PDB file of C-alpha atoms in Angstrom:
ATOM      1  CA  UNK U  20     174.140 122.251  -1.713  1.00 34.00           C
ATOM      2  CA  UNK U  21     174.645 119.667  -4.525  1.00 42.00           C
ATOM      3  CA  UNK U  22     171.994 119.753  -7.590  1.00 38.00           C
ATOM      4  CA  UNK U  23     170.190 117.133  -5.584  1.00 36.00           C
ATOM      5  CA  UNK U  24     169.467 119.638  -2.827  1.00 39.00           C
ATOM      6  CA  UNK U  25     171.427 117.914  -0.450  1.00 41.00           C
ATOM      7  CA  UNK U  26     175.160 117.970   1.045  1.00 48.00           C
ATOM      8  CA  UNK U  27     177.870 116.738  -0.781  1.00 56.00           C
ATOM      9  CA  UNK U  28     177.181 113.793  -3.219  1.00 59.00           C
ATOM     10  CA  UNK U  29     181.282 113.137  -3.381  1.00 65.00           C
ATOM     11  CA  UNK U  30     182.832 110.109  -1.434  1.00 83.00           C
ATOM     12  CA  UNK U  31     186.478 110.383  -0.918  1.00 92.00           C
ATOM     13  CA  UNK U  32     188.658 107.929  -1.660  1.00 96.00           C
ATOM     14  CA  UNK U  33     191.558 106.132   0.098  1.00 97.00           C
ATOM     15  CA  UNK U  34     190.018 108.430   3.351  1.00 97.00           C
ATOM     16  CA  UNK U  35     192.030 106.050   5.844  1.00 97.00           C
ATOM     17  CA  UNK U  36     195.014 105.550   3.777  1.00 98.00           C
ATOM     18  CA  UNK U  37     195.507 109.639   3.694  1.00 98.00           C
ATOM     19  CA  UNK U  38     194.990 109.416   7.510  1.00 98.00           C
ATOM     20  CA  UNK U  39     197.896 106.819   7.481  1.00 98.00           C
ATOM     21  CA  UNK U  40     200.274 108.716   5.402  1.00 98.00           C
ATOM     22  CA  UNK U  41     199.872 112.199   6.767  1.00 98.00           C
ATOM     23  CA  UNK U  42     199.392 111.299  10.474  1.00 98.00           C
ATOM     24  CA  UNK U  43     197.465 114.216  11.611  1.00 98.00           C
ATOM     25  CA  UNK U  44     197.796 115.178  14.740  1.00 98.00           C
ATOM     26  CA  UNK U  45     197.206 118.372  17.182  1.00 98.00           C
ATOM     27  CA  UNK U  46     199.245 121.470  16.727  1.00 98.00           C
ATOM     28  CA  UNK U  47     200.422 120.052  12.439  1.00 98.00           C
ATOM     29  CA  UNK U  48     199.509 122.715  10.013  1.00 98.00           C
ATOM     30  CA  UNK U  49     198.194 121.193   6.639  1.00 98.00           C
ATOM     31  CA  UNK U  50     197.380 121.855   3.311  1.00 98.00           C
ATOM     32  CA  UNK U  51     194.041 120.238   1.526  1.00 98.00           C
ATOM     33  CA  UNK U  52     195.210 121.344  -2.295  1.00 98.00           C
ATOM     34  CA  UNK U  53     191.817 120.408  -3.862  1.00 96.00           C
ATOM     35  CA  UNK U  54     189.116 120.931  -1.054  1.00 96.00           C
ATOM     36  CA  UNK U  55     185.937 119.485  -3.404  1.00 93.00           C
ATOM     37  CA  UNK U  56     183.098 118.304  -1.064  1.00 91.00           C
ATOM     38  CA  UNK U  57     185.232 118.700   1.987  1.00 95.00           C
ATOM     39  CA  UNK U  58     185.632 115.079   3.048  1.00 95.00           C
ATOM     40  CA  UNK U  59     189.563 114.770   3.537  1.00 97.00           C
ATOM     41  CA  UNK U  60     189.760 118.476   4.480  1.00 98.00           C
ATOM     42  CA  UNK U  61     187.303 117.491   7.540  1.00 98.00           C
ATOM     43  CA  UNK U  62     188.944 114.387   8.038  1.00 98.00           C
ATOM     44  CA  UNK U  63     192.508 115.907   8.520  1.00 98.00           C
ATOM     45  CA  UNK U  64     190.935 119.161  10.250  1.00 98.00           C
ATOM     46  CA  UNK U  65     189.245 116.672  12.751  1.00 98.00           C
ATOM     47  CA  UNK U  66     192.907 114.941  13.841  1.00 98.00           C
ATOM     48  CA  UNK U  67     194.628 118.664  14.098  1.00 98.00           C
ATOM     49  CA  UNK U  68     192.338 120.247  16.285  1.00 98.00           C
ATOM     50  CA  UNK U  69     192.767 122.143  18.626  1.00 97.00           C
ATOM     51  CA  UNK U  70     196.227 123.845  18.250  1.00 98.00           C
ATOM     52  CA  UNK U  71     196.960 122.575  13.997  1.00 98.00           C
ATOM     53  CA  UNK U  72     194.859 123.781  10.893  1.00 98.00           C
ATOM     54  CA  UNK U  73     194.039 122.953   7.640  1.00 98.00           C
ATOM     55  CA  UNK U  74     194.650 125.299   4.997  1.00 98.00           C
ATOM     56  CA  UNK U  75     191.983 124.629   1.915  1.00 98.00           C
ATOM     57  CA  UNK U  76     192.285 125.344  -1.967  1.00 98.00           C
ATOM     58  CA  UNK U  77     189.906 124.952  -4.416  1.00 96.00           C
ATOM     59  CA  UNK U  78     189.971 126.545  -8.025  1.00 94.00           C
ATOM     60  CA  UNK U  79     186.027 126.488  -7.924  1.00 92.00           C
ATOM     61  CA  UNK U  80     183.856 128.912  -5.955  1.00 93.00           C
ATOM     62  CA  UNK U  81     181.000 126.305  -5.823  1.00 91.00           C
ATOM     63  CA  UNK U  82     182.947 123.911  -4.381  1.00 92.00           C
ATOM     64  CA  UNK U  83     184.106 125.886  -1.331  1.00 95.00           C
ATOM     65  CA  UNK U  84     180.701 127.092  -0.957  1.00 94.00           C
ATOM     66  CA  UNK U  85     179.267 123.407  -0.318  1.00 92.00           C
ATOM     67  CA  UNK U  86     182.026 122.165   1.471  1.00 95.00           C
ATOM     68  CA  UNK U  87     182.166 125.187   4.224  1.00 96.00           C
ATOM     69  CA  UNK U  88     178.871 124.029   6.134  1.00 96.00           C
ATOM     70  CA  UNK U  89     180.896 120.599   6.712  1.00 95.00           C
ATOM     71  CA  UNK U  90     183.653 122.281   7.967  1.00 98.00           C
ATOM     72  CA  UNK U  91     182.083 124.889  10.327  1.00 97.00           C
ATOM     73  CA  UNK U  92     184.146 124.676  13.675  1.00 97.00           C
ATOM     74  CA  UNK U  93     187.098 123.258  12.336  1.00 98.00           C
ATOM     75  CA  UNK U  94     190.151 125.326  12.550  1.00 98.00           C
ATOM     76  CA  UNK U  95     190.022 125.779   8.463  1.00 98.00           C
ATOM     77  CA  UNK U  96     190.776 128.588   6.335  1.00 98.00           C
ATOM     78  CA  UNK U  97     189.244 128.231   2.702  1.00 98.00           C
ATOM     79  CA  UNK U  98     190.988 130.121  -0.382  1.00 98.00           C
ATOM     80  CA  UNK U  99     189.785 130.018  -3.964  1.00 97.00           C
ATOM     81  CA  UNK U 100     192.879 129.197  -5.938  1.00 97.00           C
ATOM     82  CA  UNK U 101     194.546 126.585  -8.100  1.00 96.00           C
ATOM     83  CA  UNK U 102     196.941 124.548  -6.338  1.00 96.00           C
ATOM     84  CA  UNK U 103     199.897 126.410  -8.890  1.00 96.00           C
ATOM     85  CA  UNK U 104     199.274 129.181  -6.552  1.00 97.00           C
ATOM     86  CA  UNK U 105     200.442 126.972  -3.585  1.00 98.00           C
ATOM     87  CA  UNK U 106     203.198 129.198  -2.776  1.00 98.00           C
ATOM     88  CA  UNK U 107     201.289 132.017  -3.038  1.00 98.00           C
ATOM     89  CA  UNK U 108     198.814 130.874  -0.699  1.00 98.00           C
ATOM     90  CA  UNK U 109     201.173 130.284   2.068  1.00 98.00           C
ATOM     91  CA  UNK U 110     202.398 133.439   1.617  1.00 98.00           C
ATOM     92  CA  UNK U 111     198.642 135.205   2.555  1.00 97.00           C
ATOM     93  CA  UNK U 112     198.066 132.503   4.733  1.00 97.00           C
ATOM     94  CA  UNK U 113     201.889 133.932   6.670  1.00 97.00           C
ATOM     95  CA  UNK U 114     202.925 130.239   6.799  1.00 98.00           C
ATOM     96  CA  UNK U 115     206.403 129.648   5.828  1.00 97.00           C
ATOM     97  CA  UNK U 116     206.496 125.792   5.736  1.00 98.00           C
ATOM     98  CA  UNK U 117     203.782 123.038   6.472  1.00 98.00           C
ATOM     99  CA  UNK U 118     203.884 119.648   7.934  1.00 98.00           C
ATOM    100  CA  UNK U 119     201.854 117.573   5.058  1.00 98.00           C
ATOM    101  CA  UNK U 120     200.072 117.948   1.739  1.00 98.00           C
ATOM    102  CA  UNK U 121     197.896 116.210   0.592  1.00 98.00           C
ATOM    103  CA  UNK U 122     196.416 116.857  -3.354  1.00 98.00           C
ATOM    104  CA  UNK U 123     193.803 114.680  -4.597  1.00 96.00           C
ATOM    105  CA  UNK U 124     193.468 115.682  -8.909  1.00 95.00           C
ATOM    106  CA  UNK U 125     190.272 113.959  -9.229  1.00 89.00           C
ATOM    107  CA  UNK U 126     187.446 115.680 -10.699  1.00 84.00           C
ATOM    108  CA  UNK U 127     184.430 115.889  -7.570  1.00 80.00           C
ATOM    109  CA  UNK U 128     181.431 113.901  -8.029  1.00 70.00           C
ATOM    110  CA  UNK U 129     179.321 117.174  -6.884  1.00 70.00           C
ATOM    111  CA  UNK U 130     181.158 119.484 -10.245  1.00 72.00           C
ATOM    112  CA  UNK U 131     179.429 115.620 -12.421  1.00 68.00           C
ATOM    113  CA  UNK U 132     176.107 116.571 -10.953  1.00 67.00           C
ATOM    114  CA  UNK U 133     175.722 119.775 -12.360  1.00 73.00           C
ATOM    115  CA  UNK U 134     175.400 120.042 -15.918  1.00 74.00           C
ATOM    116  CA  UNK U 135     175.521 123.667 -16.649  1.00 81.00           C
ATOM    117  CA  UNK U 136     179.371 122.657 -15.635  1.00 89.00           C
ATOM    118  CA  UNK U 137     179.733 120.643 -18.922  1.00 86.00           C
ATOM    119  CA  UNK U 138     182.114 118.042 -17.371  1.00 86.00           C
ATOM    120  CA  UNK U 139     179.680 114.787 -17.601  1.00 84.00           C
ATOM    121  CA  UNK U 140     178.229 113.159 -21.095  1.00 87.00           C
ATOM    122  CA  UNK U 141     175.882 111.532 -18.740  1.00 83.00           C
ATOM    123  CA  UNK U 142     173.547 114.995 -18.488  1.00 82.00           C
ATOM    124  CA  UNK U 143     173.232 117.275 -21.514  1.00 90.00           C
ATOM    125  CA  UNK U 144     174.662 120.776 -20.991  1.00 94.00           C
ATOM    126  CA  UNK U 145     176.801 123.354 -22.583  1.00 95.00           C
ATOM    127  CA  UNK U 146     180.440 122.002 -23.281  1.00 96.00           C
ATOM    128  CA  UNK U 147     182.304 124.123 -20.793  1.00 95.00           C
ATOM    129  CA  UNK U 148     184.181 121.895 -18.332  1.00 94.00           C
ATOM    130  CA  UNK U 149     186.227 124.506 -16.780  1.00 94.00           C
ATOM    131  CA  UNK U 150     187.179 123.995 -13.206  1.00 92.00           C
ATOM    132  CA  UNK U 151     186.918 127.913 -12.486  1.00 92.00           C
ATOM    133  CA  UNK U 152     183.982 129.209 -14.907  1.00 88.00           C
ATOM    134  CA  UNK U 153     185.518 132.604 -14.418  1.00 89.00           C
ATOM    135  CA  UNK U 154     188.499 132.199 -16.393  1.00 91.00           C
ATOM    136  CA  UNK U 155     189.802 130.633 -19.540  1.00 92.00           C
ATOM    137  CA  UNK U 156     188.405 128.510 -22.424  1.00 96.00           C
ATOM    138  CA  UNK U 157     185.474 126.870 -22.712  1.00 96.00           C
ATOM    139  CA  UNK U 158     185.699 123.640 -23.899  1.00 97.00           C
ATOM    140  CA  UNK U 159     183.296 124.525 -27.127  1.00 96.00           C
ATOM    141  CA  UNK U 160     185.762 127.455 -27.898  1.00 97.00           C
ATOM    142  CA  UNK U 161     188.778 124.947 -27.917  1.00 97.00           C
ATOM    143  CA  UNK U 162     186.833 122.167 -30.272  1.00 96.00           C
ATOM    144  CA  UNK U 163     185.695 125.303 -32.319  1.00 96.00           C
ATOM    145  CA  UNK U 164     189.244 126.778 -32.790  1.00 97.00           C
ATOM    146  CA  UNK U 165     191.813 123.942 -32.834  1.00 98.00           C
ATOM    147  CA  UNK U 166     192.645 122.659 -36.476  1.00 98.00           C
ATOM    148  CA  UNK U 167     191.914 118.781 -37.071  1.00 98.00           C
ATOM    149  CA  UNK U 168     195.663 117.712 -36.715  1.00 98.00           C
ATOM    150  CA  UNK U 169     195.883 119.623 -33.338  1.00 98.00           C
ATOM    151  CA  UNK U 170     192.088 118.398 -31.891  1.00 98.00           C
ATOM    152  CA  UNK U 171     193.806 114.877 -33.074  1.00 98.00           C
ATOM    153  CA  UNK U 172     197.154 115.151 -31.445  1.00 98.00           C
ATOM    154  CA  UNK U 173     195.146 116.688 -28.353  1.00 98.00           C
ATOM    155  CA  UNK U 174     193.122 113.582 -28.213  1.00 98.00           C
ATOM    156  CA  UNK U 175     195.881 111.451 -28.050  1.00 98.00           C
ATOM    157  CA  UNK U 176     197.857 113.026 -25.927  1.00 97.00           C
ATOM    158  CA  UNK U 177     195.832 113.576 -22.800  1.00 97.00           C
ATOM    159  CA  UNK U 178     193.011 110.751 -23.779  1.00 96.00           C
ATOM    160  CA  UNK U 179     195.602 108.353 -24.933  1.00 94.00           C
ATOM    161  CA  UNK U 180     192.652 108.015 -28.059  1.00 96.00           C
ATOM    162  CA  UNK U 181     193.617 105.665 -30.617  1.00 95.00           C
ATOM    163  CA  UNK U 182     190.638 106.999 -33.092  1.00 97.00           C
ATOM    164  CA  UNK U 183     191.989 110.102 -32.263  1.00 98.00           C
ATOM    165  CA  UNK U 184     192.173 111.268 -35.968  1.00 98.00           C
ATOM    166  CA  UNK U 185     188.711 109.696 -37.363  1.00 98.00           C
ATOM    167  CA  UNK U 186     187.291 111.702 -34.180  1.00 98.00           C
ATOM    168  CA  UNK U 187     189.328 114.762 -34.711  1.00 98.00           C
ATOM    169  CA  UNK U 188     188.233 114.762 -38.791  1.00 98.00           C
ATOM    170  CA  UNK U 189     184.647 114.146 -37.866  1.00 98.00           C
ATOM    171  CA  UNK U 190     184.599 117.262 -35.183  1.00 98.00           C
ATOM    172  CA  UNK U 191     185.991 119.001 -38.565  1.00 98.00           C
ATOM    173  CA  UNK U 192     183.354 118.086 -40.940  1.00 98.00           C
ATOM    174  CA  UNK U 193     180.381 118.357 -38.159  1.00 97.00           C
ATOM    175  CA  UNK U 194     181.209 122.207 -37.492  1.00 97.00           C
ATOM    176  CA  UNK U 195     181.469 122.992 -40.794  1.00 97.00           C
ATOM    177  CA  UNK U 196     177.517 122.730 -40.737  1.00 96.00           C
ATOM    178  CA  UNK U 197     176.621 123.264 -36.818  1.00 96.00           C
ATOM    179  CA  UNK U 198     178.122 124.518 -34.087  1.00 95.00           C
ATOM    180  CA  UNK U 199     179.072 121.689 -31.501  1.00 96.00           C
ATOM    181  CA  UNK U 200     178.046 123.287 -28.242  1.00 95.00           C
ATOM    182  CA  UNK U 201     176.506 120.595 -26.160  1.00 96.00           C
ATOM    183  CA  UNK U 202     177.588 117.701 -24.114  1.00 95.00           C
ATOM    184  CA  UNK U 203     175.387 114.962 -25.535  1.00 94.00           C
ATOM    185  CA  UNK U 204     176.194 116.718 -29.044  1.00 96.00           C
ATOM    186  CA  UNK U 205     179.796 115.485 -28.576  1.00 97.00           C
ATOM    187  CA  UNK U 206     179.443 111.967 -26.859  1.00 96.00           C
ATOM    188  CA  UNK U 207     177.042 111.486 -29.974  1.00 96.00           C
ATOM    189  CA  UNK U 208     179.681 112.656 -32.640  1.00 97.00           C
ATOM    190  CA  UNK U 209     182.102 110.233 -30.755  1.00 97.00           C
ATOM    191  CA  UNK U 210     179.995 107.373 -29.917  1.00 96.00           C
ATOM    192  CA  UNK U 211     179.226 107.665 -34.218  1.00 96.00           C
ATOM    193  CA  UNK U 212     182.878 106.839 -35.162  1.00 94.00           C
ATOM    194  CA  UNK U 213     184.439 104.886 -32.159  1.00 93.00           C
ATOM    195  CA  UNK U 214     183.684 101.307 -32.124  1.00 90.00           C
ATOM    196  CA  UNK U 215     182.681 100.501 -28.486  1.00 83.00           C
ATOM    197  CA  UNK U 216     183.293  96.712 -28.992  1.00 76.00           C
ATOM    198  CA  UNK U 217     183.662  95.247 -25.677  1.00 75.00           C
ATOM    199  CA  UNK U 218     184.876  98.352 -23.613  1.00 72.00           C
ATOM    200  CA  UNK U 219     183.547  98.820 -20.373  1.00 78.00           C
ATOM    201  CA  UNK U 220     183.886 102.642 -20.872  1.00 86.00           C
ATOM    202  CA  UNK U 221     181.900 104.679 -22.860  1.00 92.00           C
ATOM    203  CA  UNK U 222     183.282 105.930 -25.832  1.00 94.00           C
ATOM    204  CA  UNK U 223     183.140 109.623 -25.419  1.00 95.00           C
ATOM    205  CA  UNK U 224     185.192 108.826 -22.102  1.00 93.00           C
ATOM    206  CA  UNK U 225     189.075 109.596 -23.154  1.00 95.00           C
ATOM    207  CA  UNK U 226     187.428 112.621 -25.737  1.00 97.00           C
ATOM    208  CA  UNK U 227     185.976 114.080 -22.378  1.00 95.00           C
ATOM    209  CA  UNK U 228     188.932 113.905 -20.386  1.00 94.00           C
ATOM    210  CA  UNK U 229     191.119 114.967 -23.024  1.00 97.00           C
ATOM    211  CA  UNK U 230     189.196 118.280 -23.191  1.00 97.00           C
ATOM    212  CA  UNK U 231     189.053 118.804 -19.588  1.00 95.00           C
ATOM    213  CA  UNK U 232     192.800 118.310 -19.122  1.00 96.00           C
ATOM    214  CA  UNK U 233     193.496 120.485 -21.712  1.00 97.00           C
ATOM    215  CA  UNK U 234     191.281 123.296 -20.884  1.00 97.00           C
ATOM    216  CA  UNK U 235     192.305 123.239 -17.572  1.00 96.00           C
ATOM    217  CA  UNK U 236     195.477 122.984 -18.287  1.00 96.00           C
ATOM    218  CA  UNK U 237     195.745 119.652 -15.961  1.00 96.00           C
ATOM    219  CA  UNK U 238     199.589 118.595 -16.327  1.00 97.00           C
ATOM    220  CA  UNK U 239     201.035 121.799 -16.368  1.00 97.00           C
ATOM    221  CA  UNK U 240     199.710 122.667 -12.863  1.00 97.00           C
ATOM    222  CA  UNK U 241     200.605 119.940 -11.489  1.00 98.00           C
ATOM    223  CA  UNK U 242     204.026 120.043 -12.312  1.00 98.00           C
ATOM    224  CA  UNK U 243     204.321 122.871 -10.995  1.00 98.00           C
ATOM    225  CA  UNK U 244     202.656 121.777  -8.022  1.00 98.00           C
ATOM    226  CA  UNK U 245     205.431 119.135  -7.554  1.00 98.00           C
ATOM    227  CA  UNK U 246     207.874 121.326  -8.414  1.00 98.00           C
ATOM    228  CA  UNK U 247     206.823 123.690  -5.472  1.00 98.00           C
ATOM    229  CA  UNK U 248     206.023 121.224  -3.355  1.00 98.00           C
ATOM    230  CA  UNK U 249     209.328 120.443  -1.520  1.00 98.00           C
ATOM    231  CA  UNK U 250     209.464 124.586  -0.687  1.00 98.00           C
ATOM    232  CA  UNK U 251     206.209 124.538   0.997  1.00 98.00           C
ATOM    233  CA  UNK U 252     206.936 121.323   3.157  1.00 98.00           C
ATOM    234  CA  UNK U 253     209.010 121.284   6.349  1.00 98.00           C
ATOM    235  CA  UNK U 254     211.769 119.070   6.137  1.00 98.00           C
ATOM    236  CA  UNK U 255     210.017 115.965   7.121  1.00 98.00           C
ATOM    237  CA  UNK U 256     207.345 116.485   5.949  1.00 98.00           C
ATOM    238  CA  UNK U 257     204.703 114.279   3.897  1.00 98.00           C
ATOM    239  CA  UNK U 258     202.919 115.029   0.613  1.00 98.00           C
ATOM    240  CA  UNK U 259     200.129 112.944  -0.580  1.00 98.00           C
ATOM    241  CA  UNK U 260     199.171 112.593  -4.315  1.00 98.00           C
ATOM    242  CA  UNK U 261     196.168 110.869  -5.583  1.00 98.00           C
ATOM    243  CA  UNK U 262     196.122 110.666  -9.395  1.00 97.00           C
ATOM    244  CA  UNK U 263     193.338 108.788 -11.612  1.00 95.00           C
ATOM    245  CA  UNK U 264     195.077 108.136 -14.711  1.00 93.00           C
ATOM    246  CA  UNK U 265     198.439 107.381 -16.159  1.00 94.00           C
ATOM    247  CA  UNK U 266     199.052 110.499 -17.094  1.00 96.00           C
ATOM    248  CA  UNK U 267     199.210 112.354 -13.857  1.00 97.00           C
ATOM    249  CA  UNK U 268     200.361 109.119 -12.068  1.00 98.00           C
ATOM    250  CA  UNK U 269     203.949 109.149 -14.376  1.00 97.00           C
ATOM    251  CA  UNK U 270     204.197 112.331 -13.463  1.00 98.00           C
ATOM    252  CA  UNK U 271     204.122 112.100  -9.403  1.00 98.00           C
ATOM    253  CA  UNK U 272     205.708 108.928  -9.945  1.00 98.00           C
ATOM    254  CA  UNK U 273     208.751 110.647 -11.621  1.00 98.00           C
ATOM    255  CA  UNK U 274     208.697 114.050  -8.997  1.00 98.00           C
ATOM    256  CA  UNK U 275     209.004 111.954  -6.047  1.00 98.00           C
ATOM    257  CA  UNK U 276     212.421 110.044  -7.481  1.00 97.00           C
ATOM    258  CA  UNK U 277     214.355 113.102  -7.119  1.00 98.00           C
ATOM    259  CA  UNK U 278     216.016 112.214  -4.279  1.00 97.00           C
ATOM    260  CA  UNK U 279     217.515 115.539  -3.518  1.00 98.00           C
ATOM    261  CA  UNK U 280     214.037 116.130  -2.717  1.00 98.00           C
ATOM    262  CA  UNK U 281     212.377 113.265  -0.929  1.00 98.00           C
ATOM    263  CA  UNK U 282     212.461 109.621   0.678  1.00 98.00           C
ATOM    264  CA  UNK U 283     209.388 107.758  -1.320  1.00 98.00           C
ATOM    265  CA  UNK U 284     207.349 106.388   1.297  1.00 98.00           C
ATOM    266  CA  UNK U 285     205.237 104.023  -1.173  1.00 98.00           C
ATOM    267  CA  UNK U 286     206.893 102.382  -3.715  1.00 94.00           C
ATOM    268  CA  UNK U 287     204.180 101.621  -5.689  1.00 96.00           C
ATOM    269  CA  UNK U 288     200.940 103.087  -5.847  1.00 98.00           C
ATOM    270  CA  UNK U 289     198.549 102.212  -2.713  1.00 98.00           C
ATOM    271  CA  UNK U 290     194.919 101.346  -4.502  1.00 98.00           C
ATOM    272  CA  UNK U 291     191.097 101.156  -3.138  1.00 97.00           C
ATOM    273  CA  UNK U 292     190.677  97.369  -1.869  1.00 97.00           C
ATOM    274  CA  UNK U 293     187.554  95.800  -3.082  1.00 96.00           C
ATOM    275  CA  UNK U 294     185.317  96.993   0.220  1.00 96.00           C
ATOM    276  CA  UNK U 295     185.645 100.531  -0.715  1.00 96.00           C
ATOM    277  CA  UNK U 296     185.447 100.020  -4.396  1.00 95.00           C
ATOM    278  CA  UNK U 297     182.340  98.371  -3.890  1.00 95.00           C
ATOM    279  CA  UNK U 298     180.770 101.251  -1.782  1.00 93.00           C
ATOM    280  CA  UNK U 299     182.800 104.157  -4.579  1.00 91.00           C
ATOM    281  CA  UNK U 300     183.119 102.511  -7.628  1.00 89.00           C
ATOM    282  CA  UNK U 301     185.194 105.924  -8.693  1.00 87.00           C
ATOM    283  CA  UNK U 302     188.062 105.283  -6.078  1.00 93.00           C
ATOM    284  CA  UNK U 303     188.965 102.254  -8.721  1.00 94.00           C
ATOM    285  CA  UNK U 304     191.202 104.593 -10.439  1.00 94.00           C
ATOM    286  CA  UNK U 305     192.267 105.918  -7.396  1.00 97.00           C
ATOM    287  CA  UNK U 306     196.456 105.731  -7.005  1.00 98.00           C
ATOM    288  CA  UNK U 307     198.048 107.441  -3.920  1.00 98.00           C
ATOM    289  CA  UNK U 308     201.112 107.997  -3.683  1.00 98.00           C
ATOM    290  CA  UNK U 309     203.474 109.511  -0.826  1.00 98.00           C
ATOM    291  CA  UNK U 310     207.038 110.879   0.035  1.00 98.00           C
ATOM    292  CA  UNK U 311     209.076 112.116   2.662  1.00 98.00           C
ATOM    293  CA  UNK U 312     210.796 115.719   2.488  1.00 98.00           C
ATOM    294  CA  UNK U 313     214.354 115.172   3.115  1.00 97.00           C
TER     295      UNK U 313
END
């Protein structure tokens, strides 16, 4: 149950477009790399069943835990692990190869709700934002521990911030006198020395994701998810990537030009049309991508 005290809140995006690239069928054996609410893992289990399966990963306990009821009779097996561990998985799983992946890196709408989860300026909360609570940084420890020239090169780097060193400096001067442990502590310290002009985003935005990436350590997983991907698929089969900014999207891009590896199957990124954006204004970010295993 989401902090609403329902199912899941999240709505996922490009749902038929994934159905078009991965062409489930009955008797295919798939892999759902970031489960979230469930929605494309039910989708896909849905199209297997009877004799397929879908195998489903998800770094966060919580996660798995509110999308099992929407999978119950689905021929689904459910691990907690990052998709780094792909290979791993397979192996416990006693699957050698699989017909299709598909690996969707956004962040759920259901982790948002919760604000003990510290991913969201919209809620005040402790600043944790990690995907798996059990392990690694918080993303307090990081802001507390990180010089100003690194906080500044971090926010550039994975927020693409261009006041990344007036932010960086002020994070410096603030902690000197308090500890910066809250959500709304940080969008606040942001929003006091970015100039929002006529931005449609907030200003704490690229600051947020920035932190998240880096405590999760975002970029390095997924390269080596793409670097494992063409030993976990059968040749001919399909991997699907949906990235939400340019960051992860250069990356896929570039994986899926090594043509030792694959045949692209979209040359350019396949994007929400205006129908769905207008029901999920988050699937406007949305860019799938998809490739062939030679």
């Amino acid at each position: 149950m989401n902090a609403a005290g329902c199912g899941p809140r999240h709505v996922s995006v490009l749902p038929m477009e994934v159905i078009h690239y991965l062409a489930p069928a009955p008797g295919k054996v798939l892999i759902d790399a970031t489960v979230g609410g469930g929605g494309h893992t039910r989708l896909l289990a849905e199209r297997v069943a009877p004799t397929g399966r879908v195998i489903g990963l998800d770094q966060d306990v919580a996660m798995l835990a509110l999308a099992k009821p929407r999978l119950t009779g689905l021929p689904v097996s459910l691990r907690q692990a990052n998709f780094a561990d792909l290979l791993d998985v397979l192996r416990l799983e006693q699957v050698d190869q699989v017909d299709g992946v598909l690996a969707d890196l956004g962040i759920c709408s259901d982790q948002l709700d919760v604000a003990d989860r510290g991913f969201s300026f919209a809620r005040s909360g402790p600043l944790d934002m990690r995907m798996n609570p059990e392990i690694g940084e918080p993303a307090h420890d990081l802001i507390y521990r990180l010089s100003e020239r690194e906080l500044a090169d971090l926010f550039w780097r994975y927020g693409e911030e261009r006041y990344s060193r007036r932010v960086a400096k002020r994070i410096v001067e603030t902690r000197r006198k308090q500890a910066i442990e809250t959500t709304d502590q940080l969008a606040d310290l942001v929003r006091s020395c970015v100039p929002r002009g006529n931005a449609p985003i907030d200003p704490a935005t690229r600051v947020f994701q920035a932190l998240r990436i880096a405590v999760n350590d975002e970029l390095h997983v997924l390269e080596q998810l793409l670097t494992d991907l063409p030993k976990a698929l059968k040749p001919g089969g399909i991997a699907v990537l949906i990235s939400f900014h340019s960051l992860e999207d250069r990356r896929v891009k570039q994986a899926f030009r090594k043509r030792e590896f694959w045949e692209q199957i979209t040359r350019k990124p396949v994007m929400a049309d205006e129908a769905e954006i207008q029901n999920n204004p988050r699937a406007r970010s949305a860019k799938l991508r998809a490739a062939c295993r030679r």
